[in-house]
C-alpha cells in the first residue's frame, strides 16, 4: 500500500504494542489497590478526541465516574469532582504538548495520580507523570494508543468486577492489529478514490455518534482542517437534525462514520436523509470489515480503532492528490499568540 | 429597536418569568427532600446547548454529579450513571420535540424524576413530566429559560449547602431582565452593522469557552446554519489552536464570544491570534455591558443570558439584510427521514 509499511505496522502495533499489556495491568492494578475516586481523561485536539470513545465506553458500561476534559480548560475551571484521589490519564505523541504539560503539573500539584501514554521517549511528559508507557515511535502512535487505552479502560472495569469477559477481551485485543491491517487493505482503494474525487472539495460535513464521535471530531479538526486546510464541520449524528442538515444540497460532501455500538440507529437516520439529498455521501462503516476472530459483542468497541485506521488512509491520499503535505502548518508552533 | 418590543420583553421575562421563583423553589426543594443521586440535563440542538452552561457552572461550583446528554443518544446508550434516583431536566419551546418526548418517556419508564420548562401550554411534554413550568409564550422563551435555569441550578446547590449567597443571587437574578435589555440596546447598532457587513459572508468560525461554549455551539448550528443556511464552525477556544486556526486567513470571519468566567484567558489567546491574522474578527464581550446592580462575583454566570440576548439581535438583522426568514426550513419537520 502507498505509504504504508505493513511489517513496520505489525512490529510497532502488534509486537511492541501488545507487549505493554503486563505493564499496563501492573499500573492499573496498583492504582486500584491504592483506591481512586474517579478518572479524568485529559487532552487537547487529537488527544482529547482520542479520549471521547473511552469516556463513552465507560459511561455505557461502567459505574466508574469518568470525565473527559480539554486540558487548557481543565486547569482553570476548578472542577469540583477533581481531587487528590483522581486518576488522570493523558496521551501525547511528541511528549511536549504545552497544555498537556500544564495539566499534568496541575494534577500533580494537587496530589492526583498521573498516567500517560507517550510516543517519544525522554520528553517532558515522560519525566513528569507518575506512570508512563513510552511506545518509542511516532509512527502509528495513535493506532497503538487506541489499543493500549482499551487495555487501560477495561482493566479498570475488570478490577471493579464490571467486566467478567476481560480475559477473552484481551485475547481479542491481540487480534486487533491484524484486523486493522486487513480492514485497511480492503478499504485502501476506496480511500484513494475518495481523495481523487474530493481533491478540490472545499467543505465537508463529518457525522458520527457514540464511541465514534471522537474520531468524527478529530478527523474534521486535526486532519481536514489542520493538515489539509479544508473547512470541515463535525456534527453528532443526533444533532445533525437540529441545524446542520439545512445546509445539505445536491453536491454537499457528507462523510458518515458508522460504527456498531448502541447509537448506530442514529447514523442510519443520517444515511437515510443524506441518500435522498446529496450525491456526495461517503459512508465509512466498520461493519464492512471482517475483524477476523473478534466476537460479535466486542466488535463495537474495536470499531474505534478500525475506523481511525481507515480514515488515516484517506489522509495519505489527500496529501498526494492535493499536493499538500500533512505536516504543513501556517501557525501552530510557528507563531506566538 | 427593530423587531423588539421592550414592554413585551419585560412583561414576559421580568414580570412573568421572575414570578416562577417560588414554584421552582418548591419543585427543587421537594426533589431534594426526596433525595436524588445525580442530575441529567437532556435536550437536542438548542435545548442541549442551553444546558451546557449549567453543566459547566455545576462542575466548577458544586459536587453535584451532573450529566448533559443529547436526548437521542441518551435513550440508546444505556448510561450506567442514570437510575430511578436521577433528576432529569428538560426544556422545550414547542413542547412537541420528538427526541425530548422519547427521552422523557425513557426516564419515566425507569422511575426517574422529570422536570421541564416549556413555552407552549397543553403540549405532550407539559403533560408527560412530573414537574413542569409552562411559561406560556414562545416569544423570548430562551431568555426566560436561561433565567429559570439559574434558579433551578443554584437552588440545587443552595440545598446542598454549597451556595450560601443564594438569597443575594436571587435578588440579582431579578435585576437580570433589565440588565439584558440595557445590554441589547447598547449592542443593537453593532448587531445591525455586523449583519450589513456580513450579509454575503458564507462561512463563520464561532469561538467560545467555559459557560459560553453552549451559546457558541448553538448559535453556529441553530441560527447560522439552520435559520440562515450559512456554514458555521463552532470551536472551543482551547481547541481552536489544535486545528481550526490553520484555516484563518485575512478575510476569515471569526466571531469570538467572551464571557467572564475562569476560562476568559482562553478567549484572550484567540483574540491575540485572530487580531494578527484576520481583518474580520468580531468580539462580543459581556464585559462591555454594565449589568447594573449585578455583583462582580455573579457577572460571570449572567454572561450566559447577556450573550445569548446579544446574539439574538444579530439574528433579526441577518434575517432582514439577507432577506432570509429565520423560520425558513428545507427539511426539518418537512421531510421524513
XYZ file of C-alpha atoms in Angstrom:
674
model
C 0.000 0.000 0.000
C 1.008 3.583 -0.681
C 2.984 4.990 2.248
C 2.195 2.020 4.457
C 4.855 -0.428 5.594
C 2.901 -3.478 6.729
C 5.816 -5.074 8.506
C 6.579 -1.895 10.384
C 2.900 -1.525 11.331
C 2.798 -5.060 12.732
C 6.067 -4.625 14.565
C 5.007 -1.349 16.209
C 1.334 -2.013 16.894
C 1.216 -5.795 17.296
C 4.608 -6.999 18.528
C 5.657 -3.962 20.531
C 2.181 -2.550 21.300
C 0.659 -5.718 22.713
C 3.756 -6.343 24.822
C 2.741 -3.463 27.101
C -0.175 -5.479 28.456
C 1.502 -6.680 31.650
C 2.994 -3.255 32.346
C -0.434 -1.639 31.933
C -2.111 -4.209 34.151
C 0.518 -3.638 36.804
C -0.005 0.129 36.712
C -3.812 -0.077 36.735
C -3.854 -2.755 39.435
C -1.566 -0.617 41.578
C -3.866 2.383 41.202
C -6.903 0.252 42.045
C -5.223 -1.205 45.132
C -4.428 2.291 46.357
C -8.016 3.340 45.567
C -9.308 6.220 43.448
C -12.464 8.292 43.300
C -12.777 8.892 39.563
C -10.940 9.009 36.245
C -10.087 12.190 34.361
C -9.078 11.748 30.724
C -7.373 14.959 29.670
C -6.008 16.197 26.365
C -6.097 18.768 23.570
C -7.197 18.382 19.966
C -6.413 14.856 18.810
C -5.552 13.677 22.308
C -8.817 14.772 23.928
C -10.757 13.450 20.916
C -8.973 10.134 21.449
C -10.391 10.001 24.989
C -14.028 10.529 23.974
C -14.528 6.907 22.814
C -13.285 5.639 26.157
C -15.397 8.106 28.087
C -18.400 6.857 26.101
C -17.455 3.207 26.670
C -17.091 3.778 30.404
C -20.354 5.711 30.679
C -22.299 2.999 28.896
C -20.603 0.008 30.531
C -19.371 1.010 33.954
C -20.282 2.814 37.140
C -16.806 4.397 37.257
C -17.112 8.173 37.432
C -15.331 9.456 34.316
C -14.642 12.946 32.977
C -13.057 13.787 29.625
C -11.760 17.346 29.826
C -9.966 19.745 27.493
C -6.569 20.355 29.113
C -6.436 24.159 28.944
C -9.984 24.486 30.262
C -9.467 21.871 32.950
C -6.592 23.763 34.582
C -8.654 26.937 35.011
C -12.212 25.705 35.598
C -11.765 24.439 39.142
C -13.592 21.159 38.554
C -15.110 20.212 41.908
C -15.049 16.499 41.119
C -11.281 16.532 40.765
C -9.208 15.761 43.850
C -6.050 14.053 45.057
C -7.960 10.781 44.677
C -8.491 11.260 40.945
C -6.617 9.247 38.327
C -5.602 11.433 35.387
C -4.862 9.822 32.041
C -3.047 11.550 29.177
C -1.647 10.688 25.775
C 0.922 12.618 23.771
C 2.784 11.806 20.593
C 5.573 14.365 20.994
C 5.706 14.342 24.781
C 5.963 18.128 24.641
C 2.366 19.412 24.172
C 2.243 22.620 26.194
C -1.316 22.348 27.518
C -0.847 18.705 28.450
C 2.292 19.518 30.424
C 0.435 22.271 32.285
C -2.453 19.921 33.043
C -0.092 17.244 34.366
C 1.632 19.802 36.582
C -1.766 20.969 37.836
C -2.803 17.392 38.652
C 0.462 16.585 40.380
C 0.439 19.767 42.442
C -2.893 18.619 43.866
C -1.656 15.128 44.609
C -3.646 13.273 41.941
C -2.242 10.204 40.179
C -0.982 10.805 36.631
C -0.582 8.194 33.919
C 0.466 8.880 30.327
C 0.957 7.072 27.059
C 3.709 8.825 25.116
C 5.373 8.039 21.792
C 8.646 9.944 22.165
C 10.957 8.784 24.959
C 12.819 11.145 27.303
C 10.467 14.066 26.851
C 8.974 16.436 29.448
C 5.792 14.362 29.762
C 7.534 11.007 30.190
C 9.545 12.506 33.031
C 6.655 14.288 34.698
C 3.965 11.637 35.176
C 3.751 9.031 37.924
C 3.221 6.211 35.440
C 4.262 6.197 31.814
C 4.165 3.839 28.870
C 6.625 5.061 26.256
C 5.999 3.387 22.918
C 9.112 4.770 21.270
C 7.763 5.667 17.835
C 5.623 8.483 16.466
C 4.736 6.230 13.527
C 1.327 4.587 14.074
C 1.267 6.021 17.582
C -2.493 6.670 17.515
C -3.158 3.056 16.494
C -1.010 1.892 19.396
C -2.557 4.367 21.862
C -6.075 3.204 20.994
C -5.080 -0.392 21.697
C -3.365 0.492 24.961
C -6.371 2.555 26.043
C -8.633 -0.486 25.592
C -6.316 -2.337 27.960
C -6.332 0.526 30.462
C -10.061 1.186 30.498
C -11.253 -2.411 30.517
C -8.718 -3.288 33.218
C -10.230 -0.598 35.427
C -13.668 -2.114 34.754
C -12.385 -5.637 35.359
C -10.916 -4.626 38.707
C -14.301 -3.236 39.683
C -15.953 -6.554 38.812
C -17.784 -4.950 35.941
C -16.162 -6.860 33.109
C -16.016 -10.629 33.631
C -15.125 -11.103 29.948
C -11.733 -9.451 30.491
C -9.575 -12.493 29.657
C -11.425 -13.161 26.420
C -11.361 -9.457 25.605
C -7.590 -9.185 25.920
C -7.178 -12.268 23.717
C -9.164 -10.417 21.104
C -7.251 -7.175 21.588
C -4.275 -9.255 20.473
C -6.079 -9.964 17.191
C -6.856 -6.323 16.581
C -3.637 -5.240 14.819
C -4.192 -7.895 12.117
C -7.886 -6.962 11.909
C -6.875 -3.337 11.400
C -4.374 -4.293 8.724
C -6.942 -6.399 6.853
C -9.506 -3.595 7.042
C -7.022 -1.006 5.848
C -6.053 -3.182 2.876
C -9.676 -3.747 1.925
C -10.501 -0.048 2.268
C -7.412 1.333 0.564
C -8.835 1.607 -2.986
C -11.856 3.445 -1.577
C -9.615 5.848 0.319
C -7.720 6.595 -2.874
C -10.925 7.049 -4.874
C -12.287 9.400 -2.211
C -9.169 11.560 -2.324
C -9.225 11.729 -6.112
C -12.906 12.628 -6.198
C -12.597 15.178 -3.408
C -9.266 16.787 -4.121
C -10.965 20.119 -4.820
C -13.824 19.820 -2.334
C -13.531 22.805 -0.013
C -16.043 21.803 2.668
C -17.019 18.520 4.285
C -19.541 17.569 6.927
C -18.379 14.729 9.134
C -21.085 12.924 11.066
C -20.763 10.269 13.770
C -22.034 9.256 17.201
C -21.407 7.153 20.292
C -17.865 5.851 20.533
C -17.072 7.224 17.051
C -17.871 10.819 17.944
C -14.257 11.427 18.981
C -12.931 10.264 15.608
C -15.533 12.378 13.813
C -14.490 15.487 15.706
C -10.797 14.712 15.436
C -10.622 13.891 11.746
C -12.505 17.073 10.837
C -10.345 19.322 13.005
C -6.926 17.681 13.183
C -6.708 16.269 9.665
C -9.032 18.071 7.250
C -8.649 21.485 8.874
C -5.180 21.378 10.391
C -3.328 19.163 7.942
C -5.210 19.910 4.706
C -6.690 23.390 5.337
C -10.134 22.227 4.225
C -13.229 23.503 6.033
C -14.868 20.663 7.923
C -17.845 20.662 10.260
C -18.030 17.743 12.660
C -21.540 17.114 13.831
C -23.025 14.466 16.086
C -25.483 12.226 14.215
C -28.318 13.136 16.591
C -27.538 16.839 16.472
C -27.275 16.857 12.688
C -31.067 17.098 12.523
C -31.154 20.228 14.666
C -29.433 22.605 12.302
C -26.666 21.388 10.036
C -28.983 19.337 7.815
C -30.422 22.541 6.367
C -27.116 23.203 4.567
C -27.104 19.914 2.699
C -27.752 20.236 -1.017
C -27.085 18.034 -4.005
C -23.308 18.472 -4.063
C -22.559 18.718 -0.326
C -19.920 16.255 0.838
C -21.202 14.338 3.854
C -18.836 11.800 5.403
C -20.767 9.478 7.693
C -18.853 7.311 10.156
C -20.835 4.234 11.111
C -19.819 2.015 13.973
C -21.509 -0.837 15.761
C -22.488 0.454 19.164
C -25.937 1.291 20.523
C -26.018 4.586 18.633
C -25.880 3.000 15.178
C -29.581 3.794 14.559
C -28.718 7.494 14.844
C -26.292 7.161 11.947
C -28.792 5.043 9.965
C -31.112 8.008 10.154
C -28.487 10.403 8.785
C -27.786 7.928 5.994
C -31.468 7.761 5.015
C -31.649 11.546 4.925
C -28.382 12.144 3.088
C -29.056 9.478 0.453
C -32.125 11.403 -0.597
C -30.481 14.814 -0.701
C -26.825 14.681 -1.759
C -24.943 12.767 -4.420
C -21.745 13.109 -2.419
C -22.387 10.926 0.611
C -19.451 8.794 1.782
C -20.298 6.092 4.319
C -17.415 4.533 6.212
C -18.893 1.577 8.042
C -16.900 -0.782 10.249
C -19.495 -3.493 9.509
C -17.969 -3.824 6.057
C -14.813 -5.314 7.552
C -14.240 -8.854 8.770
C -12.375 -8.310 12.076
C -11.265 -11.946 11.945
C -11.605 -13.707 15.299
C -13.337 -10.805 17.061
C -16.573 -11.698 18.914
C -19.796 -10.014 17.956
C -20.032 -8.429 21.429
C -16.627 -6.719 21.197
C -16.774 -5.527 17.581
C -18.468 -2.311 18.673
C -15.545 -1.365 20.894
C -12.895 -2.180 18.308
C -14.752 -0.133 15.705
C -12.948 2.901 17.145
C -9.529 1.537 16.162
C -10.693 0.209 12.811
C -12.388 3.480 11.905
C -9.356 5.579 12.781
C -7.034 3.405 10.710
C -9.380 3.647 7.711
C -9.534 7.423 7.956
C -5.754 7.568 8.084
C -5.654 6.018 4.618
C -7.716 8.897 3.280
C -5.164 11.318 4.730
C -2.189 9.993 2.772
C -4.113 10.070 -0.489
C -5.434 13.573 0.166
C -1.860 14.652 0.777
C -0.789 13.203 -2.568
C -3.772 14.305 -4.645
C -3.851 17.792 -3.208
C -0.082 18.148 -3.147
C -0.445 19.444 0.402
C 1.919 17.878 2.974
C 0.141 16.677 6.124
C 2.868 18.356 8.154
C 2.432 21.838 6.672
C 1.319 24.466 9.199
C 0.675 28.169 8.889
C 0.660 28.969 12.585
C 0.884 26.043 15.023
C 4.254 26.087 16.770
C 5.339 28.735 14.236
C 3.837 31.879 15.724
C 3.405 33.320 19.218
C -0.137 34.016 20.436
C -35.411 48.634 18.402
C -36.104 46.738 15.207
C -38.356 43.753 15.887
C -38.043 44.126 19.637
C -40.960 45.118 21.830
C -39.348 46.269 25.073
C -42.558 46.231 27.046
C -43.378 42.742 25.892
C -39.841 41.586 26.752
C -40.126 42.974 30.271
C -43.576 41.528 30.757
C -42.560 38.037 29.617
C -39.055 37.778 31.046
C -39.211 40.062 34.085
C -42.799 40.183 35.342
C -43.922 36.717 34.342
C -40.511 34.988 34.281
C -39.366 36.030 37.738
C -42.747 35.096 39.210
C -41.875 31.407 38.780
C -39.285 31.635 41.538
C -41.427 30.215 44.338
C -42.798 27.459 42.119
C -39.264 26.461 41.112
C -38.043 26.504 44.696
C -40.963 24.329 45.717
C -40.218 21.795 42.980
C -36.471 21.699 43.645
C -36.938 21.558 47.422
C -39.362 18.671 47.002
C -36.865 16.766 44.868
C -34.095 17.428 47.386
C -36.242 16.270 50.305
C -36.986 13.035 48.480
C -33.287 12.696 47.651
C -31.557 12.195 44.300
C -28.287 10.699 43.101
C -27.455 12.995 40.202
C -28.826 15.441 37.640
C -29.242 14.695 33.950
C -29.789 17.702 31.684
C -31.155 16.374 28.420
C -32.000 18.022 25.115
C -31.399 18.296 21.377
C -29.854 21.119 19.382
C -30.677 24.412 21.064
C -32.060 22.720 24.168
C -28.982 20.604 24.885
C -26.743 23.587 24.084
C -28.757 25.575 26.623
C -27.834 23.002 29.285
C -24.074 23.177 28.697
C -23.630 26.463 30.619
C -25.367 24.963 33.632
C -23.395 21.745 33.404
C -20.233 23.882 33.377
C -21.457 26.009 36.291
C -22.271 22.914 38.337
C -18.970 21.212 37.540
C -16.969 24.252 38.570
C -19.030 25.202 41.632
C -20.640 22.091 43.039
C -20.055 18.486 43.984
C -23.418 17.523 42.450
C -22.928 14.793 39.862
C -24.207 16.294 36.602
C -24.517 14.929 33.064
C -25.598 16.886 29.993
C -26.699 14.381 27.360
C -28.033 14.551 23.803
C -31.575 13.149 24.005
C -31.465 10.680 21.103
C -28.107 9.298 22.221
C -29.123 9.151 25.861
C -32.072 6.834 25.199
C -29.902 4.238 23.453
C -26.531 4.453 25.219
C -27.503 2.760 28.467
C -25.801 5.317 30.688
C -24.797 3.440 33.835
C -24.971 6.554 35.995
C -28.648 7.004 35.238
C -31.155 5.394 37.607
C -34.539 5.861 39.246
C -32.784 8.257 41.626
C -31.739 10.624 38.837
C -33.371 14.012 38.301
C -33.862 14.723 34.593
C -34.249 18.297 33.419
C -35.570 19.313 30.001
C -36.552 22.464 28.159
C -38.723 22.752 25.068
C -40.202 25.727 23.276
C -42.867 23.850 21.307
C -43.495 21.117 23.861
C -43.512 18.645 20.968
C -39.822 17.908 20.192
C -39.789 14.234 19.233
C -36.457 13.246 20.784
C -37.243 15.086 24.009
C -40.566 13.273 24.333
C -38.817 9.934 23.820
C -36.193 10.821 26.417
C -38.852 11.814 28.949
C -40.702 8.557 28.349
C -37.440 6.655 28.790
C -36.721 8.439 32.076
C -40.228 7.922 33.392
C -40.290 4.237 32.468
C -37.248 3.792 34.701
C -38.765 5.709 37.572
C -36.562 8.810 37.401
C -37.886 12.266 38.273
C -38.635 14.510 35.279
C -38.819 18.294 35.307
C -39.351 20.507 32.256
C -39.512 24.150 31.307
C -41.879 24.527 28.362
C -43.129 27.578 26.491
C -46.307 26.190 24.919
C -49.031 25.084 27.337
C -51.044 21.872 26.950
C -48.485 20.071 24.826
C -47.217 16.477 25.046
C -44.237 17.478 27.185
C -46.206 19.563 29.691
C -48.487 16.576 30.243
C -45.737 13.987 30.440
C -43.292 15.287 33.044
C -43.582 15.054 36.820
C -42.897 18.759 37.273
C -43.443 21.476 34.708
C -43.098 25.225 34.466
C -45.119 26.436 31.493
C -44.157 29.966 30.546
C -46.942 30.414 28.024
C -45.102 32.226 25.242
C -42.642 31.171 22.547
C -41.508 34.796 22.333
C -38.298 35.329 24.338
C -38.619 31.783 25.663
C -34.860 31.171 25.637
C -34.270 34.339 27.676
C -36.835 33.146 30.195
C -35.499 29.575 30.248
C -31.963 30.801 30.976
C -33.242 32.803 33.937
C -35.319 29.914 35.260
C -32.371 27.548 34.885
C -30.249 29.821 37.093
C -32.954 29.492 39.729
C -33.104 25.720 39.333
C -29.391 25.022 39.360
C -28.416 27.390 42.152
C -31.336 26.170 44.276
C -29.976 22.640 43.994
C -26.572 23.971 45.104
C -28.120 26.011 47.910
C -29.955 22.960 49.227
C -26.657 21.102 49.322
C -25.091 23.905 51.375
C -22.806 24.793 48.509
C -24.153 28.261 47.780
C -24.576 30.463 50.856
C -25.004 33.522 48.605
C -28.339 32.189 47.328
C -30.540 34.999 48.693
C -28.319 37.707 47.249
C -28.061 35.781 43.995
C -31.824 35.586 43.511
C -32.107 39.314 44.223
C -29.691 39.841 41.379
C -31.472 37.386 39.089
C -34.385 39.792 39.459
C -32.207 42.560 38.009
C -31.149 40.472 35.053
C -34.045 41.209 32.654
C -33.280 44.951 32.850
C -29.557 44.251 32.518
C -30.280 42.205 29.404
C -32.452 44.953 27.964
C -29.789 47.605 28.584
C -27.125 45.408 27.005
C -29.276 44.652 23.994
C -29.966 48.354 23.447
C -26.281 49.224 23.700
C -25.308 46.403 21.344
C -28.057 46.882 18.788
C -26.172 49.198 16.380
C -23.261 46.741 16.390
C -25.594 43.853 15.624
C -27.003 45.774 12.684
C -23.551 46.739 11.429
C -22.414 43.118 11.681
C -25.367 41.908 9.625
C -24.795 44.547 6.965
C -21.094 43.782 6.732
C -21.620 40.035 6.705
C -24.734 39.642 4.618
C -22.772 37.779 1.941
C -20.289 36.007 4.212
C -20.713 32.295 3.551
C -18.633 30.879 6.417
C -18.061 31.890 10.029
C -15.968 30.474 12.831
C -17.570 30.865 16.232
C -15.254 30.540 19.204
C -16.084 30.395 22.910
C -15.331 28.514 26.119
C -16.478 27.737 29.646
C -20.085 28.648 30.287
C -20.332 30.298 26.848
C -19.451 27.143 24.928
C -23.138 26.183 24.712
C -24.074 29.510 23.117
C -21.139 29.223 20.715
C -22.241 25.782 19.583
C -25.905 26.722 19.481
C -25.641 29.974 17.575
C -23.477 28.361 14.889
C -25.772 25.371 14.431
C -29.268 26.564 15.302
C -29.103 30.093 13.929
C -26.379 30.495 11.303
C -26.777 27.004 9.852
C -30.417 26.169 10.494
C -32.058 29.575 10.219
C -29.729 31.309 7.749
C -28.156 28.391 5.835
C -24.662 29.796 6.382
C -21.765 27.433 7.072
C -20.546 27.902 10.629
C -17.909 26.027 12.595
C -18.207 26.257 16.356
C -14.925 25.632 18.062
C -13.903 25.714 21.703
C -11.356 28.467 22.397
C -8.810 25.951 23.704
C -9.357 23.554 20.826
C -9.116 26.313 18.229
C -5.329 26.052 18.444
C -5.338 22.353 17.619
C -6.598 22.550 14.068
C -9.112 25.189 13.066
C -6.648 28.072 13.382
C -4.845 26.863 10.258
C -7.846 27.903 8.134
C -7.797 31.514 9.277
C -6.652 33.965 6.626
C -7.044 37.694 6.132
C -10.755 37.645 5.279
C -11.969 34.804 7.515
C -14.877 35.786 9.743
C -14.105 34.821 13.340
C -16.799 35.565 15.918
C -15.321 35.367 19.400
C -17.663 35.152 22.381
C -16.001 36.446 25.523
C -17.509 35.941 28.935
C -16.235 36.481 32.436
C -15.641 33.061 33.911
C -12.354 31.311 34.670
C -11.840 30.437 31.011
C -11.616 34.036 29.819
C -7.829 33.741 29.308
C -8.510 31.055 26.697
C -10.550 33.529 24.668
C -7.938 36.278 25.208
C -5.494 33.985 23.473
C -7.779 33.502 20.474
C -8.242 37.255 20.306
C -4.480 37.875 20.253
C -4.070 35.348 17.467
C -7.027 36.464 15.354
C -6.167 40.163 15.623
C -2.881 39.439 13.916
C -4.304 37.283 11.146
C -7.788 38.350 10.053
C -9.413 41.706 9.407
C -12.819 40.201 10.086
C -12.703 39.443 13.802
C -15.886 40.212 15.752
C -15.533 40.163 19.533
C -18.724 40.014 21.564
C -17.665 40.607 25.145
C -20.063 40.727 28.082
C -17.549 42.961 29.900
C -18.633 45.790 27.618
C -22.039 45.903 29.304
C -22.966 47.465 32.621
C -25.212 44.794 34.199
C -26.500 47.431 36.610
C -26.711 46.166 40.197
C -25.058 42.809 39.495
C -22.153 41.877 41.813
C -18.742 41.239 40.369
C -18.871 37.623 41.583
C -22.112 36.822 39.740
C -21.417 38.628 36.454
C -19.704 35.547 35.067
C -22.844 33.454 35.477
C -25.172 36.047 33.986
C -22.870 36.433 30.991
C -24.673 33.415 29.516
C -28.004 35.260 29.395
C -26.490 38.533 28.263
C -24.501 36.865 25.497
C -27.498 34.971 24.159
C -29.651 38.097 24.044
C -26.915 39.981 22.155
C -26.585 37.215 19.594
C -30.331 37.245 19.078
C -30.065 40.832 17.871
C -27.686 39.720 15.141
C -30.268 37.163 14.013
C -33.025 39.662 13.272
C -30.695 41.876 11.278
C -29.272 38.928 9.337
C -32.826 37.955 8.500
C -33.529 41.437 7.161
C -30.245 42.032 5.354
C -30.155 38.607 3.787
C -33.868 38.541 3.080
C -33.909 35.051 4.564
C -36.667 34.370 7.128
C -35.392 32.791 10.345
C -38.262 30.324 10.133
C -37.439 29.004 6.654
C -36.521 25.302 6.588
C -35.636 22.970 3.760
C -36.059 19.724 5.669
C -36.772 19.953 9.411
C -40.328 18.850 10.106
C -40.917 18.948 6.329
C -39.447 15.635 5.236
C -39.398 12.076 6.601
C -36.008 10.518 7.369
